[in-house]
mmCIF file of C-alpha atoms in Angstrom:
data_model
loop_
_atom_site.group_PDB
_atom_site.id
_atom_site.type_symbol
_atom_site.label_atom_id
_atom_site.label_comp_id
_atom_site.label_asym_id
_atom_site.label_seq_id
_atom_site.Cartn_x
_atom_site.Cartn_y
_atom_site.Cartn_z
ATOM 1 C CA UNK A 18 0.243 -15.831 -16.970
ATOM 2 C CA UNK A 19 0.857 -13.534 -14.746
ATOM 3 C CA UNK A 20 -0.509 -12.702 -10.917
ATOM 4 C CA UNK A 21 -0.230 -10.115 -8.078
ATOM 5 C CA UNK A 22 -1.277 -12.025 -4.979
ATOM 6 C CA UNK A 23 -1.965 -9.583 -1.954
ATOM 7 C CA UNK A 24 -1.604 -10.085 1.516
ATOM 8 C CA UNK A 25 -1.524 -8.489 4.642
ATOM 9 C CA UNK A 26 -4.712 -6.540 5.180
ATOM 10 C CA UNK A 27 -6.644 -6.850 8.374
ATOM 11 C CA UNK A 28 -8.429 -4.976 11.121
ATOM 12 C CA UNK A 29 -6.729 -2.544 13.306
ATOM 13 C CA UNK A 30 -7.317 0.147 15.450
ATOM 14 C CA UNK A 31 -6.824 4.184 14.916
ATOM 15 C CA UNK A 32 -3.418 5.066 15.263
ATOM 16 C CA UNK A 33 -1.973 1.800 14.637
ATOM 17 C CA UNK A 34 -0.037 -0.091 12.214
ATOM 18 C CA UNK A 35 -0.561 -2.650 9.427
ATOM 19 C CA UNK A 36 1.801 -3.617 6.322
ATOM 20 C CA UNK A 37 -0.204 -5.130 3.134
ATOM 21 C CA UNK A 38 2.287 -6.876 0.768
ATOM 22 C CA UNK A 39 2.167 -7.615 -3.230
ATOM 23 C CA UNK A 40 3.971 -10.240 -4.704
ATOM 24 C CA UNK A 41 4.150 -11.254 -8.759
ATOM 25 C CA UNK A 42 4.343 -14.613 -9.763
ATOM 26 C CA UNK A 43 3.938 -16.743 -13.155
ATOM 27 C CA UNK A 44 2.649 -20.100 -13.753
ATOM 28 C CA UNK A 45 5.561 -20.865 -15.794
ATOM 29 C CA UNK A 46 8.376 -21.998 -14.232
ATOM 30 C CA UNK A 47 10.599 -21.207 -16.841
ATOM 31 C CA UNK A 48 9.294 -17.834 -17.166
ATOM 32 C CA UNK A 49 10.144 -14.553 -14.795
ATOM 33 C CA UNK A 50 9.083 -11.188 -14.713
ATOM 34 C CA UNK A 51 9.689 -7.996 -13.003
ATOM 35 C CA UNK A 52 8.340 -4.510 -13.311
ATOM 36 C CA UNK A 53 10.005 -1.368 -13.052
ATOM 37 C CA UNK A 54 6.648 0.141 -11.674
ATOM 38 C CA UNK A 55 4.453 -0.474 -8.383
ATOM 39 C CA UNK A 56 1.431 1.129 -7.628
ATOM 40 C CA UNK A 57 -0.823 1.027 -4.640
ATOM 41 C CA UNK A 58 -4.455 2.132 -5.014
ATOM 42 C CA UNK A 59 -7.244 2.261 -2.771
ATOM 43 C CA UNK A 60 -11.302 1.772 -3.003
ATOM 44 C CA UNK A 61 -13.706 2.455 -0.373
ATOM 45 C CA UNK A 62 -17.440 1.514 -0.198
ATOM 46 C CA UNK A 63 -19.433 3.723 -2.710
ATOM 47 C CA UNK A 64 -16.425 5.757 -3.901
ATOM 48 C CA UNK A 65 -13.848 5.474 -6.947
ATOM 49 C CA UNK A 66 -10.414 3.877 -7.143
ATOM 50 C CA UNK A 67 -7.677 6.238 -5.285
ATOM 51 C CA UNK A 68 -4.172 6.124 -5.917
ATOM 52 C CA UNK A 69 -2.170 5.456 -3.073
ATOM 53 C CA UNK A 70 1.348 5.660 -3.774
ATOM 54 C CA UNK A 71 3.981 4.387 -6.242
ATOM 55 C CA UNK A 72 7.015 3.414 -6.693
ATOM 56 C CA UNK A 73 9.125 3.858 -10.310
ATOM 57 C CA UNK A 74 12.601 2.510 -11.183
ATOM 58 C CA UNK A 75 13.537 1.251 -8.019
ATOM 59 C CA UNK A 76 12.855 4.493 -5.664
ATOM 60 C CA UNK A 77 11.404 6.769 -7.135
ATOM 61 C CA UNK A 78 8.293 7.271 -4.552
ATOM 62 C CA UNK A 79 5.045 9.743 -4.601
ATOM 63 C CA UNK A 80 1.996 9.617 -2.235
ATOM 64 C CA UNK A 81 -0.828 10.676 -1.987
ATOM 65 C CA UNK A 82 -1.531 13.587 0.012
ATOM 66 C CA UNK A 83 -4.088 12.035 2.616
ATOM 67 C CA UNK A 84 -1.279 9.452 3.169
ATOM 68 C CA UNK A 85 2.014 11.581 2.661
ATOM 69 C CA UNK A 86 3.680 11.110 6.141
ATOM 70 C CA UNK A 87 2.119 8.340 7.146
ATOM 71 C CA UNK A 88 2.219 5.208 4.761
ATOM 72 C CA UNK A 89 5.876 4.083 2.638
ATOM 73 C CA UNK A 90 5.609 2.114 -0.151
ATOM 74 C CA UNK A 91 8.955 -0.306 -0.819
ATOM 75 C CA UNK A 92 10.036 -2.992 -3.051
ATOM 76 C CA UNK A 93 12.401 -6.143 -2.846
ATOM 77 C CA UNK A 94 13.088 -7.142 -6.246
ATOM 78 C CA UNK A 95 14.640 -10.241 -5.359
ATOM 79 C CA UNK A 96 11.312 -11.355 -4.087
ATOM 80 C CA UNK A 97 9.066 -9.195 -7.165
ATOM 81 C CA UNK A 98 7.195 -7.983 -4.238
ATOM 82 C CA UNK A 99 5.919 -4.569 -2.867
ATOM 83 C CA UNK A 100 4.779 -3.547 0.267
ATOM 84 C CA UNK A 101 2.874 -0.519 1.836
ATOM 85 C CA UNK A 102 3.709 0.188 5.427
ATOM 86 C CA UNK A 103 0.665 2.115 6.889
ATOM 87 C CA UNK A 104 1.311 4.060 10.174
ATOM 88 C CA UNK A 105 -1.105 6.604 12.042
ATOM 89 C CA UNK A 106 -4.130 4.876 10.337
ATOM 90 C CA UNK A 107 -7.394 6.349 10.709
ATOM 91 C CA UNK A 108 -11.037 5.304 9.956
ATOM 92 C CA UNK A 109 -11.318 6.883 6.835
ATOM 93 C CA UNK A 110 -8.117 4.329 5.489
ATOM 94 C CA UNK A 111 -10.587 1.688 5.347
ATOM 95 C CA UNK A 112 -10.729 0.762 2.129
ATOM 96 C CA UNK A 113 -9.816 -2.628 -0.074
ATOM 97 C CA UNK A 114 -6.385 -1.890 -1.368
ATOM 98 C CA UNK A 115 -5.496 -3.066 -4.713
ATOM 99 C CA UNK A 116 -1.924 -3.284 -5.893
ATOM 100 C CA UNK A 117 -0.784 -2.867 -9.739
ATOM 101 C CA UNK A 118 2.667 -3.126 -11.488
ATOM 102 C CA UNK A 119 4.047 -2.681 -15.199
ATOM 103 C CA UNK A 120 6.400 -0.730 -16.332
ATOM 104 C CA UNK A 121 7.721 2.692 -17.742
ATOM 105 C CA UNK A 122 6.386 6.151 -15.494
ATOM 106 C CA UNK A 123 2.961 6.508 -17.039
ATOM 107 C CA UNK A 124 1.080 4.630 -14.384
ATOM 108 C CA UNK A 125 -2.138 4.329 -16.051
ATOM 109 C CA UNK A 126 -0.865 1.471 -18.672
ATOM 110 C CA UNK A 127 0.408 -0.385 -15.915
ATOM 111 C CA UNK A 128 -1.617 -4.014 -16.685
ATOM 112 C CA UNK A 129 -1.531 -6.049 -13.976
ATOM 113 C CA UNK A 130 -3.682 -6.000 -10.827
ATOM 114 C CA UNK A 131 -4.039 -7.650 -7.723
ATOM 115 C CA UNK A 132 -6.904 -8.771 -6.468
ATOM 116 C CA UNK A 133 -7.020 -6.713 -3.435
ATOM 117 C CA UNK A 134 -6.969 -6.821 0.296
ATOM 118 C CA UNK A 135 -9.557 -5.436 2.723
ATOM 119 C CA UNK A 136 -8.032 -3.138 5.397
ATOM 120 C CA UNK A 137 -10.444 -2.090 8.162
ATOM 121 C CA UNK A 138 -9.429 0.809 10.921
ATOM 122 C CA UNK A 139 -12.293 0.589 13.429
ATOM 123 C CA UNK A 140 -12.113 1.161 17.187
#
């Protein structure tokens, strides 16, 4: 079995800084995977899922345009973990972010999903 564990997510203030991690894990031993696909998405209270950013066969990254600038997403293999390094953040960032991996470049049959992480930007 298979599980993305986030981590990371927190309070902060506008403008500052906060890096939410993803890491994949098995419950066999024996067993290892990795994924030639990360996604990040995003949900806020009362409005849908919103992807984030991704990142496809190693570095191949897109963004979203309310993020472009401000957040990178990166992987370290060796660890089968993904991270999202959010700069600049403002109040309308708050949202539960939700990573998901798989693999291939169509996104949306990526199966696996985190559980998500709440990240708040208040003053």
């Amino acid at each position: 079995q298979v599980q993305l564990v986030e981590s990371g997510g927190g309070l902060v203030e506008p403008g500052g800084s906060l890096r939410v991690s993803c890491s994949a894990s098995t419950s066999n031993d024996m067993y290892s995977i990795s994924f030639s696909g990360w996604a990040w998405y995003r949900q806020a209270p009362g409005q849908q899922r919103e992807l984030v950013a991704t990142i496809i066969n190693g570095d191949e990254t897109n963004y979203a345009d309310s993020v472009k600038g401000r957040f990178t997403i990166s992987r370290d293999n060796t660890k089968k973990t993904v991270y999202l390094e959010m700069n600049s953040l403002k109040t309308e960032d708050t949202a539960v972010y939700f990573c998901n991996a798989g693999w291939g470049t169509n996104i949306q049959r990526y199966p696996y999903w985190g559980q998500g992480t709440q990240v708040t930007v208040s003053p």
